[in-house]
PDB file of C-alpha atoms and ligand atoms in Angstrom:
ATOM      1  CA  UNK A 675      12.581  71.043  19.154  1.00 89.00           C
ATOM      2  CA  UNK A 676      13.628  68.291  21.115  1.00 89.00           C
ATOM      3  CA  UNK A 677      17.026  66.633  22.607  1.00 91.00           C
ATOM      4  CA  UNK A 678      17.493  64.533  19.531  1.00 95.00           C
ATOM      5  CA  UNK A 679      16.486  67.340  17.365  1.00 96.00           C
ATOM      6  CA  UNK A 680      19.837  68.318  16.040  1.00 96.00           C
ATOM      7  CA  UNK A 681      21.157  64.141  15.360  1.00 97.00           C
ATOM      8  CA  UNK A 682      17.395  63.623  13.524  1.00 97.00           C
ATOM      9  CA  UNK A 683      18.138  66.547  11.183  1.00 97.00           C
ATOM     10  CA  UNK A 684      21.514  65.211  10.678  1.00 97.00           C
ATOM     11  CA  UNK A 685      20.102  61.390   9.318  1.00 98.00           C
ATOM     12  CA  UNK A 686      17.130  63.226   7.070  1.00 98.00           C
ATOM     13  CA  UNK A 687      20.291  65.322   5.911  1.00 98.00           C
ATOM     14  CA  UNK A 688      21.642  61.895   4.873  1.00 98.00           C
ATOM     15  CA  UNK A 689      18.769  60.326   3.480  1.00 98.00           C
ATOM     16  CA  UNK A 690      18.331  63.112   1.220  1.00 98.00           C
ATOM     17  CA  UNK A 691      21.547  62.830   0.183  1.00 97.00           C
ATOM     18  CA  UNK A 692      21.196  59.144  -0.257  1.00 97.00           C
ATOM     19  CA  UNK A 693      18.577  60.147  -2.676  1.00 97.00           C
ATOM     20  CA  UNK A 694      15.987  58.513  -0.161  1.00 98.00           C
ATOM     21  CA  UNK A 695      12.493  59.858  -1.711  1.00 97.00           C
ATOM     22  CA  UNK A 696      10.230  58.823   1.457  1.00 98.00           C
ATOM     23  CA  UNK A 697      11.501  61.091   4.330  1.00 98.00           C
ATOM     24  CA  UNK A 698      10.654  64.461   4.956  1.00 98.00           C
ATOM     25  CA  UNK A 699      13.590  67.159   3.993  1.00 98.00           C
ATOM     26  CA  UNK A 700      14.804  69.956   7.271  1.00 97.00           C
ATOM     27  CA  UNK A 701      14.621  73.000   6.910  1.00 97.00           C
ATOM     28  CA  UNK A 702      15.892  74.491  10.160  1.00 96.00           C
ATOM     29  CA  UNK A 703      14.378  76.358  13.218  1.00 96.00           C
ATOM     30  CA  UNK A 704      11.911  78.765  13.098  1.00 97.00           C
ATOM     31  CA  UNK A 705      11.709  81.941  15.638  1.00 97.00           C
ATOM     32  CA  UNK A 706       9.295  80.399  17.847  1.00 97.00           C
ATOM     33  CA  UNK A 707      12.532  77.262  17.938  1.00 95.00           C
ATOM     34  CA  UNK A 708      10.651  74.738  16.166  1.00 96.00           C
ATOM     35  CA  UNK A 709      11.621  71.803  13.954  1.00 96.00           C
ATOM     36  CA  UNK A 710      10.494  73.133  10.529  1.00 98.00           C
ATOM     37  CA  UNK A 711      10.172  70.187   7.721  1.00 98.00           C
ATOM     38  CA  UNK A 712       8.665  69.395   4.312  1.00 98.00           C
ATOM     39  CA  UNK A 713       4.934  68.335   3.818  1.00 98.00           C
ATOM     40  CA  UNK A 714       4.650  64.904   2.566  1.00 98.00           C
ATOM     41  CA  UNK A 715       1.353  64.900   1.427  1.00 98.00           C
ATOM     42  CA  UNK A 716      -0.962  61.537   1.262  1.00 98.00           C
ATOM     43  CA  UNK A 717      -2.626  59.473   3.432  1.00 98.00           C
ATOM     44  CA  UNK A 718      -1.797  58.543   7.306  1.00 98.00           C
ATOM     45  CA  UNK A 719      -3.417  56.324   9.186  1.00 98.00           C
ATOM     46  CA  UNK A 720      -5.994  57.091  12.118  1.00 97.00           C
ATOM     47  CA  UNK A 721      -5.488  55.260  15.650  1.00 94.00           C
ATOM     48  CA  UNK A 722      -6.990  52.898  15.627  1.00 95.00           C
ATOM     49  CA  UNK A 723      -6.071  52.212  12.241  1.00 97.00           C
ATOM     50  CA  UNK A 724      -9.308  51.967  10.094  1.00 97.00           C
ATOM     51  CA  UNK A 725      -9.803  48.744   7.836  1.00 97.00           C
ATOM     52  CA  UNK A 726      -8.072  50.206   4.360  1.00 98.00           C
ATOM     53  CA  UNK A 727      -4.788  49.768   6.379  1.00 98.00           C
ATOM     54  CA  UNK A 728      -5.157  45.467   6.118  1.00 98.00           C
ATOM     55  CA  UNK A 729      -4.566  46.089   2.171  1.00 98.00           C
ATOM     56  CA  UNK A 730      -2.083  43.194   1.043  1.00 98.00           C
ATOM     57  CA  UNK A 731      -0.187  45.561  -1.394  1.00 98.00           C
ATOM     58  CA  UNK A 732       0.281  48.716   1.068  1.00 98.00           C
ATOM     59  CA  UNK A 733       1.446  46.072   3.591  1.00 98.00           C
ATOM     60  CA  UNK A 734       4.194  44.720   0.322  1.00 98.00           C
ATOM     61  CA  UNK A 735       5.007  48.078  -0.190  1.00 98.00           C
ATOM     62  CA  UNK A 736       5.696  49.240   3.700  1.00 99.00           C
ATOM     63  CA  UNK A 737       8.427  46.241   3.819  1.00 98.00           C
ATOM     64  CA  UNK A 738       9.464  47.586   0.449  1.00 98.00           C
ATOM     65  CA  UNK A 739      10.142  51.148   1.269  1.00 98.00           C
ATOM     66  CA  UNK A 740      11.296  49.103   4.975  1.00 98.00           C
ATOM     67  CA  UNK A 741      14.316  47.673   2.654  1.00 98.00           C
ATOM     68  CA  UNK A 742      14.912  51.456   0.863  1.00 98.00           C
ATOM     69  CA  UNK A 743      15.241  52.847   4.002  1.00 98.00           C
ATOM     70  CA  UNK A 744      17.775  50.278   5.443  1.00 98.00           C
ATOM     71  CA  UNK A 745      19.843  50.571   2.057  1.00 98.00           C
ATOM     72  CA  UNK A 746      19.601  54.342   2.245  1.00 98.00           C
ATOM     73  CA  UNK A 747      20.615  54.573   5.956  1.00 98.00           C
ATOM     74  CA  UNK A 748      23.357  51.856   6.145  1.00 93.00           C
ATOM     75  CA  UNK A 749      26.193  54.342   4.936  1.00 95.00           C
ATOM     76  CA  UNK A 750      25.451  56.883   7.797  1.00 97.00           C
ATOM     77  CA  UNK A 751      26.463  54.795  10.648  1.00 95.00           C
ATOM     78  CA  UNK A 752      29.223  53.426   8.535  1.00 93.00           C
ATOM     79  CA  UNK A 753      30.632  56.797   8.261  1.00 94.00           C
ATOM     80  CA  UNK A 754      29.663  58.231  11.697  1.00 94.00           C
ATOM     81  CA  UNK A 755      29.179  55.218  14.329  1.00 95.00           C
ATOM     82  CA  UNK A 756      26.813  55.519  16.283  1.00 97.00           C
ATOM     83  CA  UNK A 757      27.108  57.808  18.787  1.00 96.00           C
ATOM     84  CA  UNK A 758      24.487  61.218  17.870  1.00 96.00           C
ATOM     85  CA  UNK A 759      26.229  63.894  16.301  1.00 93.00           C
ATOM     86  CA  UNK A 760      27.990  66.479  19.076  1.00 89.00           C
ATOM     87  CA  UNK A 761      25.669  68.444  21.724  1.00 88.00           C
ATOM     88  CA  UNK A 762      22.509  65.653  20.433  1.00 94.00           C
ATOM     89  CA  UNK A 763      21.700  62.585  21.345  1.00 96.00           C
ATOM     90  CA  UNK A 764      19.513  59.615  19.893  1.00 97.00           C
ATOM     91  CA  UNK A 765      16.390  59.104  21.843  1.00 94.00           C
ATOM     92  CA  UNK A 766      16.954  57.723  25.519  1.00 91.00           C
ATOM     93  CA  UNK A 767      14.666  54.956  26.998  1.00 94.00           C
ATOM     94  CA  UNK A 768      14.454  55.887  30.819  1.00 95.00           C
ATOM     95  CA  UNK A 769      14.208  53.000  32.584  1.00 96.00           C
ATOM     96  CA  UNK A 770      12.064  52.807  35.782  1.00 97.00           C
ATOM     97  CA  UNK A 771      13.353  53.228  39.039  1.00 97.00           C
ATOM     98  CA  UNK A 772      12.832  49.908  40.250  1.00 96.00           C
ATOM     99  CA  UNK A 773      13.575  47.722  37.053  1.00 96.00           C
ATOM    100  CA  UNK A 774      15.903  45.015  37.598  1.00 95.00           C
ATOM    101  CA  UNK A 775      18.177  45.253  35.032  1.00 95.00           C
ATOM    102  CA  UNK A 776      18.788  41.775  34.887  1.00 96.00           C
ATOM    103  CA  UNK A 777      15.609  41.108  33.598  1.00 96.00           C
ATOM    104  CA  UNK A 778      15.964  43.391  30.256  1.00 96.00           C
ATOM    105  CA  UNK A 779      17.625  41.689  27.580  1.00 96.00           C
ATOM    106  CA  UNK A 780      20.531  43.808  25.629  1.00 96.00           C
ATOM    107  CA  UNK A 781      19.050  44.944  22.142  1.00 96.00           C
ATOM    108  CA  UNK A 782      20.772  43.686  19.146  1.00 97.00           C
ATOM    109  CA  UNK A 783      24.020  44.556  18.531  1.00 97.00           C
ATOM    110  CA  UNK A 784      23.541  48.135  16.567  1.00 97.00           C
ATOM    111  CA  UNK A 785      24.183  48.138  12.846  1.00 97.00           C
ATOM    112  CA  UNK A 786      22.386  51.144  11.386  1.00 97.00           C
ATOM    113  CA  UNK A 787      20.501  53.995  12.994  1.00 98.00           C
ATOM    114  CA  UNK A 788      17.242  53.924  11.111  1.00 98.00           C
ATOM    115  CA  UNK A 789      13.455  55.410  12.053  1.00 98.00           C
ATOM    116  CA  UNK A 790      12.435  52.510  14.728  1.00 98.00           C
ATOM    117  CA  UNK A 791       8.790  53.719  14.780  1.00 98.00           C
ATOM    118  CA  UNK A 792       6.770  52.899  11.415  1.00 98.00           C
ATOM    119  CA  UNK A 793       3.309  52.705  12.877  1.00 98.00           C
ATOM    120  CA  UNK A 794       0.758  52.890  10.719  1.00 98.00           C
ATOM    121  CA  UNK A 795       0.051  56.868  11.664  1.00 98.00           C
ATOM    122  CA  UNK A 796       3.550  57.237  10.456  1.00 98.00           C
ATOM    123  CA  UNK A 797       3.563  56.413   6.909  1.00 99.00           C
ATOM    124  CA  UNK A 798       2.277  58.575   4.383  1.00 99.00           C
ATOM    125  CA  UNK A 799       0.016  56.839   1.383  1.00 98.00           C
ATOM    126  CA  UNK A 800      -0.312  57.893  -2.193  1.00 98.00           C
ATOM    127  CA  UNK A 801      -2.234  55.241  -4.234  1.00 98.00           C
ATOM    128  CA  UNK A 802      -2.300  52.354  -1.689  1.00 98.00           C
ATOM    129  CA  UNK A 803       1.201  52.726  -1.472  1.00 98.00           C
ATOM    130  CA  UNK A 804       3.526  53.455   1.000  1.00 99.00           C
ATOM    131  CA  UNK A 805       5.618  56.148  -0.150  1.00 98.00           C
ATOM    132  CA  UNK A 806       6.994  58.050   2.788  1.00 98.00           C
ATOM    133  CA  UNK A 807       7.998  57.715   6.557  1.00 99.00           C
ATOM    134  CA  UNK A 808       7.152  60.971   9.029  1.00 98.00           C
ATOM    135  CA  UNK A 809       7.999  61.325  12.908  1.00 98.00           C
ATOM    136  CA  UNK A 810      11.756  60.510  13.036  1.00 98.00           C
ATOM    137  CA  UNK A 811      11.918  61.606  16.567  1.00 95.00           C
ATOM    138  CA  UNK A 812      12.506  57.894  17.997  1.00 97.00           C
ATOM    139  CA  UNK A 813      15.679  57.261  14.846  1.00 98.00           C
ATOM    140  CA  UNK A 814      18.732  56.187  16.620  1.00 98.00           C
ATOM    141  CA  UNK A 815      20.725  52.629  16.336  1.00 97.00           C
ATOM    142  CA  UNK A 816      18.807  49.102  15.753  1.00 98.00           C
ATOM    143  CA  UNK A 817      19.242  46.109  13.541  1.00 98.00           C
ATOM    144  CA  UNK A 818      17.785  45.768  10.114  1.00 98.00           C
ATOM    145  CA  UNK A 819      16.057  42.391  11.757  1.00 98.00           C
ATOM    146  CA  UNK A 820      14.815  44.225  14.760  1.00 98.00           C
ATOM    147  CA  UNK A 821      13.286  47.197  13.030  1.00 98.00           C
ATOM    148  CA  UNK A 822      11.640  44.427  10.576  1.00 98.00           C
ATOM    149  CA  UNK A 823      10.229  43.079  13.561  1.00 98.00           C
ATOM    150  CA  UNK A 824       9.219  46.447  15.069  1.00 98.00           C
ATOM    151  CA  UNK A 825       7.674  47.222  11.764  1.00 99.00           C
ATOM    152  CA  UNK A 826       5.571  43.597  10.966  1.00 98.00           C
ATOM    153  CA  UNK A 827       3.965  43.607  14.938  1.00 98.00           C
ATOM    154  CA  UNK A 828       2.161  46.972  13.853  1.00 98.00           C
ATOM    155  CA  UNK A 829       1.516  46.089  10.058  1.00 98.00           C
ATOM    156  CA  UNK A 830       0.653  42.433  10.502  1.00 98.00           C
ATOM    157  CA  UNK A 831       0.391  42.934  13.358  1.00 98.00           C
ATOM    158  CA  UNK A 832       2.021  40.592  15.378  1.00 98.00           C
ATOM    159  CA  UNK A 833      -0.062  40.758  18.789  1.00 98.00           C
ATOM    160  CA  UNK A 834      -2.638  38.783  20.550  1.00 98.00           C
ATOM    161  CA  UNK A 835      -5.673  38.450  18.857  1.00 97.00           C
ATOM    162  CA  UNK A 836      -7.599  40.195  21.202  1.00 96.00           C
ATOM    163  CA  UNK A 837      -5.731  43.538  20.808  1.00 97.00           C
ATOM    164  CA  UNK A 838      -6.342  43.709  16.914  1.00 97.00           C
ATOM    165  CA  UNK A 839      -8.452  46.505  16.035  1.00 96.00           C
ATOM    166  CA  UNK A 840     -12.021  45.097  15.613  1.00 94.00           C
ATOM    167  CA  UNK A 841     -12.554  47.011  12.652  1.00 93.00           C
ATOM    168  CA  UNK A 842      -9.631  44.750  10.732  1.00 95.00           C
ATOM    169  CA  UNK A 843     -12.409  41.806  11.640  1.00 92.00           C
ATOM    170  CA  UNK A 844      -9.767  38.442  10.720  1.00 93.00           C
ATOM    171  CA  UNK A 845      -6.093  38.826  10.105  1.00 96.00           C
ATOM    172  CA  UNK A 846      -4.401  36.077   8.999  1.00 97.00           C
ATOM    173  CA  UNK A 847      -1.088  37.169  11.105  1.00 98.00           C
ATOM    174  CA  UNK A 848       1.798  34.349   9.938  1.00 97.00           C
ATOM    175  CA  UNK A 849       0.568  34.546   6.393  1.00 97.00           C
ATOM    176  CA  UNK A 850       0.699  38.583   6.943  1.00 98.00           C
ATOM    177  CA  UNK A 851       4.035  38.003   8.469  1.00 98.00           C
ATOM    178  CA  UNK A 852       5.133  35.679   5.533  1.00 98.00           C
ATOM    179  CA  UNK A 853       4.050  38.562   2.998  1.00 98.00           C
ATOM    180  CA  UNK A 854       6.329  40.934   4.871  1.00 98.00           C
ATOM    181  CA  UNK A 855       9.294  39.109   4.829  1.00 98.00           C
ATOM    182  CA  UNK A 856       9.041  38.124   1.335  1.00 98.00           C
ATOM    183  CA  UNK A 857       8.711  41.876   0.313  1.00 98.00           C
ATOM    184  CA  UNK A 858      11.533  42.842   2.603  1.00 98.00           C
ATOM    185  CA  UNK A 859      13.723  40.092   1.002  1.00 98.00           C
ATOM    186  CA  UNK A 860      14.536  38.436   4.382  1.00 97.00           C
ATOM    187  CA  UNK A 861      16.996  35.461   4.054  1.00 97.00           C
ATOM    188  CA  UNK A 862      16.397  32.048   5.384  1.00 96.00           C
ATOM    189  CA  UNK A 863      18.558  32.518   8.217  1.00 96.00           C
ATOM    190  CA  UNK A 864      17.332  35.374   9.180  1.00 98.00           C
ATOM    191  CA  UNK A 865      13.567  33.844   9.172  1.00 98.00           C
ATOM    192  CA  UNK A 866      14.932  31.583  12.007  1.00 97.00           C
ATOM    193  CA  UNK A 867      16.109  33.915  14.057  1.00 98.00           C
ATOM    194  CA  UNK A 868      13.367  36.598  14.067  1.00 98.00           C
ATOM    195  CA  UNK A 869      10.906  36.016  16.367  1.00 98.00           C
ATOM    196  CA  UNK A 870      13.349  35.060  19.315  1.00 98.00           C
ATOM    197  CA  UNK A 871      14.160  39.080  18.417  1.00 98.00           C
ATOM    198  CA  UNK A 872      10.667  40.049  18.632  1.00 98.00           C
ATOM    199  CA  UNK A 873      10.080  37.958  22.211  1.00 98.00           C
ATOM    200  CA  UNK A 874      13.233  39.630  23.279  1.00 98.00           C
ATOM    201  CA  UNK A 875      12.069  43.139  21.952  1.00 98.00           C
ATOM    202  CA  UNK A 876       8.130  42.448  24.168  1.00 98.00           C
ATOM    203  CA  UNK A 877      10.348  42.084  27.192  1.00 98.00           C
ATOM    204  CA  UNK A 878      12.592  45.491  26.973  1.00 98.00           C
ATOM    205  CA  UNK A 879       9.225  47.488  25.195  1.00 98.00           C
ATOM    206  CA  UNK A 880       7.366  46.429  28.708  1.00 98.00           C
ATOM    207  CA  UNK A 881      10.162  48.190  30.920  1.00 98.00           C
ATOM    208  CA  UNK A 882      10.923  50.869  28.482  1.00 97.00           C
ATOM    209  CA  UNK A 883       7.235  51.682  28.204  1.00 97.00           C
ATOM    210  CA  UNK A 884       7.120  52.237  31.975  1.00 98.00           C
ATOM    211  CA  UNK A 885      10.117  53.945  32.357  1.00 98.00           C
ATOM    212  CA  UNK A 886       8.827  56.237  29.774  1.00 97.00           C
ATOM    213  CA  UNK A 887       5.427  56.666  31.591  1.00 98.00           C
ATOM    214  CA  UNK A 888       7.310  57.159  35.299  1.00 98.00           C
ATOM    215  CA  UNK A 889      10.224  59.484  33.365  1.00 97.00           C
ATOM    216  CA  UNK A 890       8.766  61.352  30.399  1.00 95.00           C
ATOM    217  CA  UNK A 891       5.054  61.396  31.225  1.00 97.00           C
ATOM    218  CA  UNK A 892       2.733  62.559  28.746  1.00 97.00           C
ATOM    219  CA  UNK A 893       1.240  60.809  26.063  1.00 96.00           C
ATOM    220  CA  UNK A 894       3.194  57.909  27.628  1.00 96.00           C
ATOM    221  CA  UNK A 895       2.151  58.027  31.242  1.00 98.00           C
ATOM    222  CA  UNK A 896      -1.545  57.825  29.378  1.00 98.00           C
ATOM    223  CA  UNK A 897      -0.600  54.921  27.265  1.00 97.00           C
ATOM    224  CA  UNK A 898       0.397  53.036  30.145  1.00 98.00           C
ATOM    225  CA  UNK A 899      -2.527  54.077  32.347  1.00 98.00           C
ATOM    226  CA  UNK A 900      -4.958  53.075  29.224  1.00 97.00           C
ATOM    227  CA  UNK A 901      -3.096  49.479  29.607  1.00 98.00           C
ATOM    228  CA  UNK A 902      -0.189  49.567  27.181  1.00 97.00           C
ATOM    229  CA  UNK A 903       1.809  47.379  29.640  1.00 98.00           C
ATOM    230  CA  UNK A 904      -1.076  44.705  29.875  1.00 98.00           C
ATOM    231  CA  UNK A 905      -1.220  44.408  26.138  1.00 98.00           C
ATOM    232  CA  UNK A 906       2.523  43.775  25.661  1.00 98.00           C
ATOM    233  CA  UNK A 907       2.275  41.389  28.146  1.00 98.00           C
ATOM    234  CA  UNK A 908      -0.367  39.489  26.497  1.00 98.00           C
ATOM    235  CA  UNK A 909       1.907  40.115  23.078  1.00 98.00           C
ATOM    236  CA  UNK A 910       5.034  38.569  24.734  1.00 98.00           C
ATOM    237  CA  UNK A 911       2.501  35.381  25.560  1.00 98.00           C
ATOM    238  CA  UNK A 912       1.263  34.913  22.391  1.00 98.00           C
ATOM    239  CA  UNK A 913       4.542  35.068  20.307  1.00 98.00           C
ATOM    240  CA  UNK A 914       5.467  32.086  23.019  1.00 98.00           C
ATOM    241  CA  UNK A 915       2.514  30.557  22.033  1.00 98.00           C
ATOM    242  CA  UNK A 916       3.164  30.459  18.337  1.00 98.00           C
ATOM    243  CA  UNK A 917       6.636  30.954  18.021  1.00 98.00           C
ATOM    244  CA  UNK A 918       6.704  27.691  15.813  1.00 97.00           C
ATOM    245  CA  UNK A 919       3.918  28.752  13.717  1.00 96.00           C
ATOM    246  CA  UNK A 920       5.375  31.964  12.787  1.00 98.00           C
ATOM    247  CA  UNK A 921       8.943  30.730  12.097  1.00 98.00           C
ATOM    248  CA  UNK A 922       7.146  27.771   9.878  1.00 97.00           C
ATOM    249  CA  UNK A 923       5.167  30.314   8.041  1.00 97.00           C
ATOM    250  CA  UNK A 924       8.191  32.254   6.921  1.00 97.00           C
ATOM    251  CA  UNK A 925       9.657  29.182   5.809  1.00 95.00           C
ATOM    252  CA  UNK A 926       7.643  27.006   3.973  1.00 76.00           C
ATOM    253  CA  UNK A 927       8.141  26.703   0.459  1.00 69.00           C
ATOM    254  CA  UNK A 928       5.171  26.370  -2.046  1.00 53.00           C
ATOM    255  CA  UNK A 929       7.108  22.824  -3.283  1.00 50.00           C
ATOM    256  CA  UNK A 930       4.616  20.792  -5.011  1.00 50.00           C
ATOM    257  CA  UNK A 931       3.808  24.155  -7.379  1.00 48.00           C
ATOM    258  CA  UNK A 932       7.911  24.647  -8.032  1.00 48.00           C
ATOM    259  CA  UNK A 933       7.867  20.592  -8.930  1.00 46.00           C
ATOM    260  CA  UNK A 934       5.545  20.217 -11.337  1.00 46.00           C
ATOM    261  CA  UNK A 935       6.489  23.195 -13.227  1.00 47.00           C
ATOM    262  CA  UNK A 936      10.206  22.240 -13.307  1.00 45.00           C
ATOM    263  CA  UNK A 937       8.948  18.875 -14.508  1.00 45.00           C
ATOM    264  CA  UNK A 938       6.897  20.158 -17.499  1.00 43.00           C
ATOM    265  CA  UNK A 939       9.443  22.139 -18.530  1.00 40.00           C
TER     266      UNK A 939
HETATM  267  N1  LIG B1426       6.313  66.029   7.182  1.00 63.51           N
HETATM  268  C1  LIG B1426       5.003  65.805   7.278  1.00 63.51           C
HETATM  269  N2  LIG B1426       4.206  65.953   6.196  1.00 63.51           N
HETATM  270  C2  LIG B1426       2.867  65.735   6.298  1.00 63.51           C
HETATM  271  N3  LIG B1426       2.240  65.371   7.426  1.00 63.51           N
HETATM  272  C3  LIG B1426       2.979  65.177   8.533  1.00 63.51           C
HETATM  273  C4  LIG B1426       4.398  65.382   8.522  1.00 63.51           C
HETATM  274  N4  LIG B1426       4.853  65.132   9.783  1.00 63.51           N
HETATM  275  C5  LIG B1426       3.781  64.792  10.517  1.00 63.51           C
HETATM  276  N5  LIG B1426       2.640  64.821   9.794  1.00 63.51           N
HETATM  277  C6  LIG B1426       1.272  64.525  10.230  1.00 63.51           C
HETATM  278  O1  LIG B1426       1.118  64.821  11.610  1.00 63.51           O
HETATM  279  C7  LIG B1426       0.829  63.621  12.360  1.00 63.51           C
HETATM  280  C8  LIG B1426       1.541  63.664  13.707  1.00 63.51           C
HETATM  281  O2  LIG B1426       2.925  63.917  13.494  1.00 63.51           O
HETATM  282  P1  LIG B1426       4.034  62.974  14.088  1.00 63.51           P
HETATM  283  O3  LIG B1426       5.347  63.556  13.654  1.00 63.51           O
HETATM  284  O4  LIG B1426       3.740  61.564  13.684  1.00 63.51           O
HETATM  285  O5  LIG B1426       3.872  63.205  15.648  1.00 63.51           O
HETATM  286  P2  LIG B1426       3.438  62.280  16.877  1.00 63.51           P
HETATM  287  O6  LIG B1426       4.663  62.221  17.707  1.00 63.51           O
HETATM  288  O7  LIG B1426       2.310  63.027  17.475  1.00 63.51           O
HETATM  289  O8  LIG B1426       3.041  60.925  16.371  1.00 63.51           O
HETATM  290  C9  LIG B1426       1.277  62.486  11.436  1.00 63.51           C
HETATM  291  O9  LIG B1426       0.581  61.265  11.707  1.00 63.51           O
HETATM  292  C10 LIG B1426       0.930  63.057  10.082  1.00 63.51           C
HETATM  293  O10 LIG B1426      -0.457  62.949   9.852  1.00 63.51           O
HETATM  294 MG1  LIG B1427       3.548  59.830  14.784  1.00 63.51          MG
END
């Protein structure tokens, strides 16, 4: 059980109602005050992610079951804002003690609570498919763009070069990225607008990283001692880097093909 233990049940509440297939259902608490859920069983990923995880269609069918989820969620917020249900609360990013706050850029304006952690070791696979979402303990408010982005810089993933698992050997990262928003069904403005959200998003994961690690501790006081903060930094240089690239990716059109065939028509 944890603070946001109580608001988390509430959204997988939802999401079964919804009729949302790929999230665990909750049970309740058992004697020893533990979070008791269903077994989803498949395939997760290890960390690092071993090379089955590159597949083209598992990555179409995480932004697929991306766009379910976003469609299943959107009428909880609608219906209950989003503030966490009474006595719970959405996970908190401490910040550190020294951060100057006027260095963090403000998130996205919230429209939807929604998971805001699908890493590879939290999707469940059936097939080479993505068919279902575990470890809600981050859900709380994002945007559908953000979590997109969130979601394509572990999938794709969208980080320097140097920091992709060896095992994965090449990636082909804006053609990766391209795939992803195609499956998602991103729209063209939305395509010119993402990856200013994902600089923004390197920024405020580099102070909320190390708040966590000062604050919480843990797995995250290891993360950051094994270099997490070094490796979003390098991220945050190499989105600069190809910012153009990635945007042109997601945009360009396969005209010539879409010519000729309207012309034999
Ligand atoms: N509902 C579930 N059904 C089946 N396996 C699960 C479920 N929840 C978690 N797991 C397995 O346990 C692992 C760790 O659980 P997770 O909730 O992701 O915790 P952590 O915070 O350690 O990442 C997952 O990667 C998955 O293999
Ligand atoms: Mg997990």
């Amino acid at each position: 059980m944890q603070p946001q233990s109580a608001a988390v049940a509430d959204y997988l509440d939802h999401l079964a109602a919804a009729g949302f297939q790929g999230s665990p259902r909750y049970l309740g608490r058992d004697g020893a005050g533990r979070d008791v859920l269903t077994y989803l069983d498949g395939d997760v990923a290890a960390d690092p992610p071993e090379p089955w995880v590159t597949d083209k269609g598992l990555l179409i069918s995480v932004a697929e079951l991306l766009r379910e989820l976003h469609e299943a969620s959107a009428g909880y917020a609608a219906a209950r804002g989003f503030q966490a249900p009474q006595g719970s609360a959405w996970m908190q990013w401490p910040l550190p003690t020294d951060v100057d706050i006027s260095l963090v850029p403000e998130p996205p304006a919230p429209e939807l609570i929604s998971h805001n952690d699908i890493t590879p070791q939290n999707v469940v696979v059936r097939d080479g498919r993505a068919v279902a979402l575990v470890d809600f303990d981050l859900a709380g408010p994002t945007s559908r763009l953000l979590e997109v982005w969130v979601t394509a810089k572990y999938w794709v993933p969208l980080r320097d070069p140097r920091d992709v698992w060896p095992t994965w050997g090449e990636v082909d990262q804006a053609s990766r990225l391209r795939v992803f928003v195609d499956a998602y069904g991103l729209s063209t403005s939305e395509r010119e607008t993402l990856v200013e959200v994902g600089a923004e998003e390197a920024v405020r994961a580099w102070w909320r990283m190390r708040g966590a690690a000062e604050h919480l501790g843990g797995g995250w006081a290891r993360m950051w001692s094994a270099g997490s903060g070094e490796a979003i930094t390098r991220r945050r240089a190499w989105i600069e880097r190809h910012a153009d690239d990635l945007t042109r990716a997601m945009q360009s059109r396969p005209v010539k093909w879409c010519k000729s065939r309207s012309r034999s028509r």
